[in-house]
Amino acid sequence: MIFSKEFTSAILIIGNEILSGRTVDKNTSFIAKWLGDLGISVEEVKIIPDKEDVIIASLNELRKKYQYVFTTGGIGPTHDDITSESVAKTFGKKYEYNKEAYAILEKYYANSEFNEGRKKMAKMPEGATLIYNVQGSAPAFFLENVFVLPGIPSYVELMLPQLKEVLIGGKKIISVSCDAKVRESSIAVELSIIQDKYPDIDIGSYPYSKEGGFGTILVMRSVDEDRANKCKKEIETMLSKFVQK
Amino acid sequence: MIFSKEFTSAILIIGNEILSGRTVDKNTSFIAKWLGDLGISVEEVKIIPDKEDVIIASLNELRKKYQYVFTTGGIGPTHDDITSESVAKTFGKKYEYNKEAYAILEKYYANSEFNEGRKKMAKMPEGATLIYNVQGSAPAFFLENVFVLPGIPSYVELMLPQLKEVLIGGKKIISVSCDAKVRESSIAVELSIIQDKYPDIDIGSYPYSKEGGFGTILVMRSVDEDRANKCKKEIETMLSKFVQK
């Protein structure tokens, strides 16, 4: 691992719709990039169904293993939204109306019916801190090191920036890349030699095919921008000796 | 769980590029839908980095817990492709050239250089069974209940159909859906009553917003098509009483 263990996280995606293949998860990519900018690496992502015992077991595993855990999904108004109650059980906290969340929702639904489903979104573990939805609707929350976010990507994108002051990150993870216009199998050996010279740089090799031709995107990730760029230069020098084979 | 425990699986996505957020994982959705058609449910997805100890620990956990495990990523020619060797270590098998895979690759690269990187793609755990790439390039493989697939989605789509005769599934998981043109918070209570009446049907509720309006897609999943349709009818009757609030 090239990054300090201290600034680690896991993402727990909760939702049958992802597991069944109906929905492609887009939250992981957004959250991981956003955390990377804060110097927090994502070490593991788990996608699980809306099942209480699985949610509790997963949370207990991940919250001990990593500095932060981010969950998405399951905090809406319907019967299959069981994340908040499961988080309460995980921490052995009461699952009750959060007064501030209740007031927000009561106001939001002032001109329509504030029914049971809508009230349910104000129920959270005792002691939860709200993460606001700037559009005025249901807030998310965090408790200790577990951040409970909605499943809808646009809401996640609205809410995450509020956590910037709460989270403690390390050095920003820099990512530089270049397009090797050759097959990765042509340069595998040479790339491996460079990786050995730069054990502090995480070099990724991602093949692509475009209009019948093959190429490879090389990505150098590090907390040290100078080193990443030095490594990139060395890779470019190596690449200049290759033509598509 | 509404499906037999017998026909379960997990997907293990191996790759730093997914964890860093650089790449959105599309394999989970494709594999899960394909398995659903065979009557095999995906119970868990784990996304992990290209780290040998993490790969081995994850494989050992998942292969004991589920009937099948599908991995994607890390079987290419470069230094960061360590999945095949990690699978060999997981099973305590030799990591060696697979003769058939070697012959395939030798032929595929007949008109260019059959270098170390390319030869590496023929190295597999002893006793592996090949999964062919119909385009003639590097095959994937399986060993016992672990199916080791490439990371590139188009290759996964080419290879999976070959496993149809190998995998043992249950009844096909049927999914029917309807578009409730109301907010899910409007119908949460009524939906919950119907879910209680149909404990054998997995009713999912997925809110959306479109052109300023809100709606909800309701998905009914079951191995019993008649029951799913009966449930759908009841939901539609319930919905007919609602207008957008």
Coordinates of C-alpha atoms in Angstrom, one line a residue:
Chain A
M1 CA 0.0 0.0 0.0
I2 CA 1.4 3.3 -1.0
F3 CA -0.8 5.5 1.2
S4 CA -0.8 5.9 5.0
K5 CA -3.1 3.3 6.6
E6 CA -4.5 6.2 8.7
F7 CA -6.5 7.7 5.9
T8 CA -8.5 4.8 4.7
S9 CA -12.2 4.2 4.1
A10 CA -14.7 1.7 2.8
I11 CA -17.9 2.2 0.9
L12 CA -20.9 0.0 1.6
I13 CA -23.5 0.1 -1.2
I14 CA -26.8 -1.1 0.1
G15 CA -29.5 -2.1 -2.4
N16 CA -31.0 -5.1 -4.1
E17 CA -31.3 -3.1 -7.4
I18 CA -27.5 -3.0 -7.7
L19 CA -27.0 -6.7 -6.8
S20 CA -29.7 -7.8 -9.3
G21 CA -27.9 -5.8 -12.0
R22 CA -30.9 -3.6 -12.7
T23 CA -28.9 -0.5 -11.7
V24 CA -25.2 0.3 -12.3
D25 CA -23.7 1.8 -9.2
K26 CA -22.3 5.3 -9.9
N27 CA -21.8 6.4 -6.3
T28 CA -18.6 4.5 -5.8
S29 CA -16.8 6.3 -8.5
F30 CA -17.9 9.7 -7.3
I31 CA -17.3 9.1 -3.7
A32 CA -13.8 7.5 -4.3
K33 CA -12.7 10.4 -6.5
W34 CA -13.9 13.0 -4.0
L35 CA -12.2 11.2 -1.1
G36 CA -9.0 10.8 -3.1
D37 CA -8.9 14.6 -3.4
L38 CA -9.0 14.8 0.4
G39 CA -6.2 12.3 0.7
I40 CA -8.5 9.4 1.9
S41 CA -8.1 6.1 0.0
V42 CA -11.0 3.7 -0.6
E43 CA -9.7 0.3 0.3
E44 CA -12.8 -1.8 -0.2
V45 CA -16.3 -1.6 -1.6
K46 CA -19.0 -4.0 -0.6
I47 CA -22.4 -4.2 -2.3
I48 CA -25.0 -6.0 -0.2
P49 CA -28.8 -6.5 -0.2
D50 CA -31.4 -4.7 1.9
K51 CA -31.1 -7.3 4.7
E52 CA -30.7 -6.1 8.3
D53 CA -28.4 -8.9 9.5
V54 CA -26.1 -8.4 6.5
I55 CA -26.0 -4.6 6.9
I56 CA -25.2 -4.9 10.6
A57 CA -22.5 -7.5 10.1
S58 CA -20.9 -5.6 7.2
L59 CA -20.9 -2.3 9.2
N60 CA -19.4 -3.9 12.2
E61 CA -16.6 -5.4 10.1
L62 CA -15.8 -2.2 8.1
R63 CA -16.1 0.4 10.8
K64 CA -13.4 -1.4 12.8
K65 CA -11.2 -2.0 9.9
Y66 CA -11.1 1.5 8.3
Q67 CA -11.1 5.1 9.5
Y68 CA -14.3 5.9 7.7
V69 CA -17.3 4.0 6.3
F70 CA -19.7 5.6 3.7
T71 CA -23.0 3.8 3.1
T72 CA -25.4 4.6 0.2
G73 CA -29.0 3.6 -0.1
G74 CA -31.9 2.6 2.0
I75 CA -32.8 5.8 3.8
G76 CA -36.0 6.6 1.9
P77 CA -39.6 6.3 3.0
T78 CA -40.5 2.8 1.9
H79 CA -40.5 -0.7 3.5
D80 CA -37.2 -1.7 1.8
D81 CA -35.4 1.3 3.3
I82 CA -33.9 -0.2 6.4
T83 CA -30.5 1.3 6.6
S84 CA -31.1 3.9 9.3
E85 CA -32.7 1.4 11.7
S86 CA -29.9 -1.1 10.9
V87 CA -27.2 1.5 11.7
A88 CA -29.0 2.2 15.1
K89 CA -28.9 -1.5 15.9
T90 CA -25.2 -1.7 14.9
F91 CA -24.3 1.0 17.4
G92 CA -26.8 -0.2 20.0
K93 CA -28.6 3.2 19.8
K94 CA -32.3 4.0 19.9
Y95 CA -34.0 4.4 16.5
E96 CA -36.1 7.5 17.0
Y97 CA -37.2 10.8 15.5
N98 CA -34.4 13.3 15.1
K99 CA -36.1 16.6 16.1
E100 CA -34.2 18.7 13.6
A101 CA -34.8 16.2 10.7
Y102 CA -38.5 16.1 11.7
A103 CA -38.8 19.9 11.5
I104 CA -37.0 20.0 8.2
L105 CA -39.3 17.4 6.7
E106 CA -42.5 18.9 8.2
K107 CA -41.6 22.2 6.6
Y108 CA -40.7 20.5 3.2
Y109 CA -44.1 18.7 3.1
A110 CA -46.0 21.7 4.5
N111 CA -48.2 21.9 1.3
S112 CA -48.8 18.2 1.0
E113 CA -49.4 15.3 3.4
F114 CA -46.8 14.7 6.1
N115 CA -47.6 11.0 6.1
E116 CA -45.9 8.0 7.9
G117 CA -43.5 7.3 5.0
R118 CA -42.3 10.9 5.0
K119 CA -42.0 11.0 8.8
K120 CA -40.0 7.8 8.7
M121 CA -37.2 9.7 6.9
A122 CA -36.7 11.7 10.2
K123 CA -36.0 8.5 12.2
M124 CA -32.4 8.0 12.9
P125 CA -30.1 6.5 15.5
E126 CA -29.9 8.6 18.7
G127 CA -27.0 11.0 18.6
A128 CA -26.8 11.2 14.8
T129 CA -25.4 14.4 13.2
L130 CA -27.4 15.6 10.1
I131 CA -26.0 16.0 6.6
Y132 CA -28.3 18.4 5.0
N133 CA -29.9 18.2 1.6
V134 CA -29.6 21.7 0.3
Q135 CA -32.8 21.2 -1.7
G136 CA -34.6 21.1 1.6
S137 CA -35.7 17.5 1.6
A138 CA -34.7 14.6 3.7
P139 CA -31.3 14.9 5.4
A140 CA -28.7 12.1 5.7
F141 CA -26.6 11.7 8.8
F142 CA -23.4 10.4 10.4
L143 CA -22.7 8.6 13.6
E144 CA -19.1 8.1 14.8
N145 CA -17.2 7.1 11.7
V146 CA -20.2 5.9 9.7
F147 CA -21.6 8.3 7.1
V148 CA -25.1 7.3 5.9
L149 CA -25.8 8.7 2.5
P150 CA -28.8 8.3 0.1
G151 CA -28.7 6.0 -2.9
I152 CA -29.6 8.7 -5.5
P153 CA -26.3 9.9 -7.0
S154 CA -27.4 13.5 -7.4
Y155 CA -28.2 13.7 -3.7
V156 CA -24.8 12.1 -2.8
E157 CA -23.1 14.8 -4.9
L158 CA -25.0 17.5 -3.1
M159 CA -24.3 16.2 0.3
L160 CA -20.7 15.1 0.3
P161 CA -19.1 18.5 0.2
Q162 CA -20.5 19.3 3.6
L163 CA -18.2 16.6 5.0
K164 CA -15.0 18.3 4.0
E165 CA -14.6 19.9 7.4
V166 CA -15.5 16.8 9.2
L167 CA -13.1 14.3 7.6
I168 CA -9.4 14.2 8.3
G169 CA -7.4 13.2 5.2
G170 CA -3.7 12.9 4.4
K171 CA -1.9 14.2 1.4
K172 CA -3.9 14.5 -1.8
I173 CA -3.5 11.5 -4.0
I174 CA -2.2 12.7 -7.3
S175 CA -2.9 10.8 -10.5
V176 CA -1.1 11.4 -13.7
S177 CA -1.6 9.4 -16.9
C178 CA -0.4 8.9 -20.4
D179 CA -1.8 7.1 -23.5
A180 CA 0.6 4.4 -24.6
K181 CA -0.6 3.9 -28.1
V182 CA 0.6 0.2 -28.0
R183 CA -0.9 -3.0 -26.7
E184 CA -0.1 -3.5 -23.0
S185 CA 1.4 -6.9 -23.8
S186 CA 4.1 -5.2 -25.9
I187 CA 5.4 -3.1 -23.0
A188 CA 4.6 -5.4 -20.0
V189 CA 8.2 -6.3 -19.2
E190 CA 9.6 -2.7 -19.6
L191 CA 6.7 -1.4 -17.4
S192 CA 7.5 -3.9 -14.7
I193 CA 11.1 -2.8 -14.6
I194 CA 10.0 0.8 -14.1
Q195 CA 7.4 -0.2 -11.4
D196 CA 10.3 -2.0 -9.5
K197 CA 12.3 1.3 -9.6
Y198 CA 9.3 3.3 -8.2
P199 CA 7.8 1.1 -5.5
D200 CA 6.2 4.3 -4.0
I201 CA 4.2 4.8 -7.2
D202 CA 1.1 2.8 -8.0
I203 CA 1.3 2.2 -11.8
G204 CA -1.9 1.0 -13.3
S205 CA -2.1 -0.4 -16.9
Y206 CA -5.5 -0.3 -18.6
P207 CA -5.9 -1.7 -22.1
Y208 CA -8.5 -0.3 -24.5
S209 CA -9.5 -0.9 -28.1
K210 CA -10.6 1.9 -30.4
E211 CA -11.5 1.8 -34.0
G212 CA -9.9 -1.6 -34.4
G213 CA -6.6 -0.5 -32.8
F214 CA -5.3 -1.3 -29.4
G215 CA -3.8 0.9 -26.8
T216 CA -3.1 1.3 -23.1
I217 CA -3.7 4.0 -20.6
L218 CA -1.0 4.1 -17.9
V219 CA -1.9 5.8 -14.6
M220 CA 0.6 6.8 -12.0
R221 CA -0.8 7.4 -8.5
S222 CA 1.1 8.8 -5.6
V223 CA 1.0 11.4 -2.9
D224 CA 4.2 12.9 -4.3
E225 CA 3.5 14.8 -7.5
D226 CA 7.2 15.2 -8.4
R227 CA 7.9 11.5 -8.1
A228 CA 4.8 10.7 -10.1
N229 CA 5.9 13.1 -12.9
K230 CA 9.5 11.7 -12.8
C231 CA 8.0 8.2 -13.2
K232 CA 5.8 9.4 -16.0
K233 CA 8.8 10.9 -17.9
E234 CA 10.6 7.6 -17.6
I235 CA 7.6 5.7 -18.9
E236 CA 7.3 8.1 -21.9
T237 CA 11.0 7.6 -22.7
M238 CA 10.4 3.9 -22.6
L239 CA 7.3 4.2 -24.8
S240 CA 9.1 6.2 -27.4
K241 CA 11.0 3.1 -28.3
F242 CA 7.8 1.2 -29.2
V243 CA 5.6 1.2 -32.2
Q244 CA 2.4 -0.7 -32.5
K245 CA 3.3 -4.4 -32.9
Chain B
M1 CA -34.2 -14.2 1.3
I2 CA -36.7 -15.2 -1.3
F3 CA -34.4 -17.5 -3.3
S4 CA -32.9 -20.8 -2.4
K5 CA -29.6 -20.5 -0.6
E6 CA -28.3 -23.2 -3.0
F7 CA -28.1 -21.0 -6.1
T8 CA -26.0 -18.1 -4.7
S9 CA -22.9 -16.4 -5.9
A10 CA -20.6 -13.5 -5.2
I11 CA -18.7 -11.2 -7.5
L12 CA -15.2 -10.1 -6.7
I13 CA -14.1 -7.1 -8.7
I14 CA -10.3 -6.8 -8.6
G15 CA -8.7 -3.5 -9.6
N16 CA -7.3 -0.3 -8.2
E17 CA -8.9 1.6 -11.1
I18 CA -12.4 0.9 -9.7
L19 CA -11.5 1.7 -6.1
S20 CA -9.9 5.0 -7.1
G21 CA -13.1 6.0 -8.9
R22 CA -11.3 6.3 -12.3
T23 CA -13.4 3.5 -13.8
V24 CA -17.1 2.8 -13.2
D25 CA -17.6 -1.0 -12.8
K26 CA -20.0 -2.3 -15.5
N27 CA -19.3 -6.0 -15.1
T28 CA -21.4 -6.4 -11.9
S29 CA -24.6 -5.3 -13.7
F30 CA -24.0 -7.6 -16.7
I31 CA -22.9 -10.7 -14.7
A32 CA -25.7 -10.3 -12.2
K33 CA -28.4 -10.0 -14.9
W34 CA -27.0 -13.0 -16.7
L35 CA -26.8 -15.1 -13.6
G36 CA -30.4 -14.0 -12.7
D37 CA -31.6 -15.5 -15.9
L38 CA -29.9 -18.8 -14.9
G39 CA -31.6 -18.7 -11.5
I40 CA -28.5 -17.8 -9.6
S41 CA -28.6 -14.8 -7.3
V42 CA -25.7 -12.5 -6.5
E43 CA -25.6 -12.1 -2.7
E44 CA -22.6 -9.9 -2.4
V45 CA -20.1 -7.9 -4.5
K46 CA -16.7 -6.9 -3.2
I47 CA -14.3 -4.5 -4.9
I48 CA -10.7 -4.8 -3.8
P49 CA -7.3 -3.6 -4.8
D50 CA -4.6 -5.6 -6.8
K51 CA -3.1 -6.9 -3.6
E52 CA -2.3 -10.5 -3.2
D53 CA -3.1 -10.9 0.5
V54 CA -6.5 -9.2 0.0
I55 CA -7.3 -11.3 -3.0
I56 CA -6.5 -14.5 -1.2
A57 CA -8.4 -13.6 1.9
S58 CA -11.4 -12.4 -0.1
L59 CA -11.5 -15.6 -2.2
N60 CA -11.2 -17.8 0.8
E61 CA -14.1 -16.1 2.4
L62 CA -16.4 -16.0 -0.6
R63 CA -15.8 -19.4 -2.1
K64 CA -16.9 -21.0 1.2
K65 CA -19.9 -18.8 1.7
Y66 CA -21.5 -19.1 -1.8
Q67 CA -22.0 -21.7 -4.5
Y68 CA -20.0 -19.7 -7.1
V69 CA -17.5 -16.8 -7.1
F70 CA -16.9 -14.7 -10.2
T71 CA -13.8 -12.5 -10.3
T72 CA -13.0 -9.9 -12.9
G73 CA -9.8 -8.1 -13.6
G74 CA -6.1 -8.7 -13.2
I75 CA -5.4 -11.5 -15.7
G76 CA -3.6 -9.4 -18.3
P77 CA 0.1 -9.3 -19.2
T78 CA 1.4 -6.5 -16.9
H79 CA 3.0 -6.3 -13.4
D80 CA -0.3 -5.3 -11.8
D81 CA -2.1 -8.4 -13.1
I82 CA -1.8 -10.7 -10.1
T83 CA -5.1 -12.4 -10.0
S84 CA -4.2 -15.8 -11.6
E85 CA -1.2 -16.3 -9.3
S86 CA -3.3 -15.3 -6.3
V87 CA -5.9 -17.8 -7.2
A88 CA -3.2 -20.5 -7.5
K89 CA -2.0 -19.6 -4.0
T90 CA -5.6 -19.6 -2.7
F91 CA -6.1 -23.2 -3.7
G92 CA -2.5 -24.2 -2.9
K93 CA -1.9 -25.1 -6.6
K94 CA 1.1 -24.6 -8.7
Y95 CA 1.1 -21.5 -10.9
E96 CA 2.4 -22.7 -14.2
Y97 CA 1.9 -22.6 -18.0
N98 CA -1.4 -24.1 -19.1
K99 CA -0.4 -25.9 -22.3
E100 CA -3.6 -25.3 -24.1
A101 CA -3.6 -21.6 -23.2
Y102 CA 0.1 -21.4 -24.2
A103 CA -0.7 -22.9 -27.6
I104 CA -3.6 -20.5 -28.2
L105 CA -1.5 -17.4 -27.3
E106 CA 1.5 -18.6 -29.4
K107 CA -0.8 -18.9 -32.4
Y108 CA -2.5 -15.6 -31.7
Y109 CA 0.8 -13.8 -31.5
A110 CA 2.3 -15.7 -34.4
N111 CA 2.9 -12.6 -36.5
S112 CA 4.3 -10.5 -33.7
E113 CA 6.5 -11.1 -30.7
F114 CA 5.4 -13.8 -28.2
N115 CA 7.2 -12.0 -25.4
E116 CA 7.2 -12.6 -21.6
G117 CA 4.1 -10.4 -21.0
R118 CA 2.1 -12.4 -23.5
K119 CA 3.4 -15.7 -22.2
K120 CA 2.4 -14.7 -18.7
M121 CA -1.3 -14.8 -19.8
A122 CA -0.9 -18.6 -20.3
K123 CA 0.1 -19.0 -16.6
M124 CA -2.7 -20.4 -14.5
P125 CA -3.3 -22.5 -11.4
E126 CA -2.6 -26.2 -12.1
G127 CA -5.9 -28.0 -13.1
A128 CA -7.6 -24.9 -14.4
T129 CA -10.3 -25.3 -17.0
L130 CA -10.2 -22.7 -19.8
I131 CA -12.9 -20.3 -20.7
Y132 CA -12.2 -19.3 -24.3
N133 CA -12.1 -15.9 -25.9
V134 CA -13.8 -16.5 -29.2
Q135 CA -11.7 -13.7 -30.7
G136 CA -8.7 -16.0 -30.2
S137 CA -6.8 -14.1 -27.6
A138 CA -6.0 -14.9 -24.0
P139 CA -8.5 -17.3 -22.4
A140 CA -9.9 -17.0 -18.8
F141 CA -10.4 -20.0 -16.6
F142 CA -12.1 -21.6 -13.7
L143 CA -11.0 -23.8 -10.8
E144 CA -13.5 -25.5 -8.6
N145 CA -16.2 -22.9 -7.9
V146 CA -14.1 -19.8 -8.8
F147 CA -14.5 -18.3 -12.2
V148 CA -11.7 -16.0 -13.2
L149 CA -12.8 -13.5 -15.8
P150 CA -11.0 -10.5 -17.4
G151 CA -11.8 -6.9 -16.5
I152 CA -12.7 -5.7 -19.9
P153 CA -16.5 -5.7 -20.1
S154 CA -16.7 -6.8 -23.8
Y155 CA -14.6 -9.8 -23.1
V156 CA -16.7 -10.8 -20.1
E157 CA -19.8 -10.6 -22.3
L158 CA -18.1 -12.9 -24.9
M159 CA -17.0 -15.4 -22.3
L160 CA -19.9 -15.8 -19.9
P161 CA -22.2 -17.7 -22.3
Q162 CA -19.7 -20.6 -22.3
L163 CA -20.5 -21.2 -18.7
K164 CA -24.2 -21.9 -19.2
E165 CA -23.6 -25.6 -19.3
V166 CA -21.2 -25.6 -16.3
L167 CA -23.3 -23.6 -13.8
I168 CA -26.3 -25.1 -11.9
G169 CA -29.0 -22.7 -11.4
G170 CA -32.5 -22.7 -9.9
K171 CA -35.7 -21.3 -11.2
K172 CA -35.2 -18.2 -13.3
I173 CA -35.7 -15.0 -11.3
I174 CA -38.5 -13.1 -12.9
S175 CA -38.7 -9.4 -12.6
V176 CA -41.8 -7.4 -13.4
S177 CA -42.1 -3.6 -12.9
C178 CA -44.4 -0.7 -13.2
D179 CA -44.0 3.1 -13.2
A180 CA -45.8 4.7 -10.3
K181 CA -46.1 8.2 -11.4
V182 CA -46.1 9.5 -7.8
R183 CA -43.4 10.1 -5.2
E184 CA -42.5 7.0 -3.3
S185 CA -43.2 8.8 0.0
S186 CA -46.9 9.1 -1.1
I187 CA -47.3 5.4 -1.4
A188 CA -44.9 4.1 1.2
V189 CA -47.5 2.9 3.7
E190 CA -49.7 1.2 1.1
L191 CA -46.7 -0.5 -0.5
S192 CA -45.6 -1.8 2.9
I193 CA -49.1 -3.4 3.4
I194 CA -48.8 -5.2 0.0
Q195 CA -45.2 -6.3 0.8
D196 CA -46.5 -7.9 4.0
K197 CA -49.1 -9.8 2.0
Y198 CA -46.5 -11.0 -0.4
P199 CA -43.5 -12.1 1.7
D200 CA -42.3 -14.3 -1.2
I201 CA -42.0 -11.3 -3.5
D202 CA -39.1 -8.9 -3.2
I203 CA -40.7 -5.5 -3.9
G204 CA -38.2 -2.8 -4.6
S205 CA -39.0 0.9 -4.8
Y206 CA -36.8 3.2 -6.8
P207 CA -37.5 6.9 -6.9
Y208 CA -36.6 9.1 -9.9
S209 CA -37.0 12.7 -10.9
K210 CA -37.7 13.6 -14.5
E211 CA -38.4 17.1 -16.0
G212 CA -39.0 18.5 -12.5
G213 CA -41.5 15.8 -11.6
F214 CA -41.0 12.8 -9.3
G215 CA -41.9 9.2 -9.8
T216 CA -41.1 5.7 -8.6
I217 CA -40.3 2.5 -10.4
L218 CA -41.6 -0.5 -8.5
V219 CA -39.9 -3.8 -9.2
M220 CA -41.3 -7.1 -8.2
R221 CA -38.8 -10.0 -8.2
S222 CA -39.7 -13.6 -7.7
V223 CA -39.1 -17.1 -9.0
D224 CA -42.9 -17.4 -9.4
E225 CA -44.1 -15.4 -12.4
D226 CA -47.9 -15.8 -11.6
R227 CA -47.4 -14.5 -8.0
A228 CA -45.2 -11.6 -9.3
N229 CA -48.0 -10.6 -11.7
K230 CA -50.7 -11.0 -9.1
C231 CA -48.7 -8.7 -6.8
K232 CA -48.2 -6.2 -9.6
K233 CA -51.9 -6.1 -10.3
E234 CA -52.6 -5.3 -6.6
I235 CA -50.0 -2.6 -6.7
E236 CA -51.6 -1.1 -9.8
T237 CA -55.0 -1.1 -8.2
M238 CA -53.4 0.7 -5.2
L239 CA -51.7 3.2 -7.4
S240 CA -54.9 4.1 -9.3
K241 CA -56.1 5.8 -6.1
F242 CA -53.1 8.1 -6.1
V243 CA -52.4 11.3 -8.0
Q244 CA -49.2 13.2 -7.7
K245 CA -49.1 15.0 -4.4

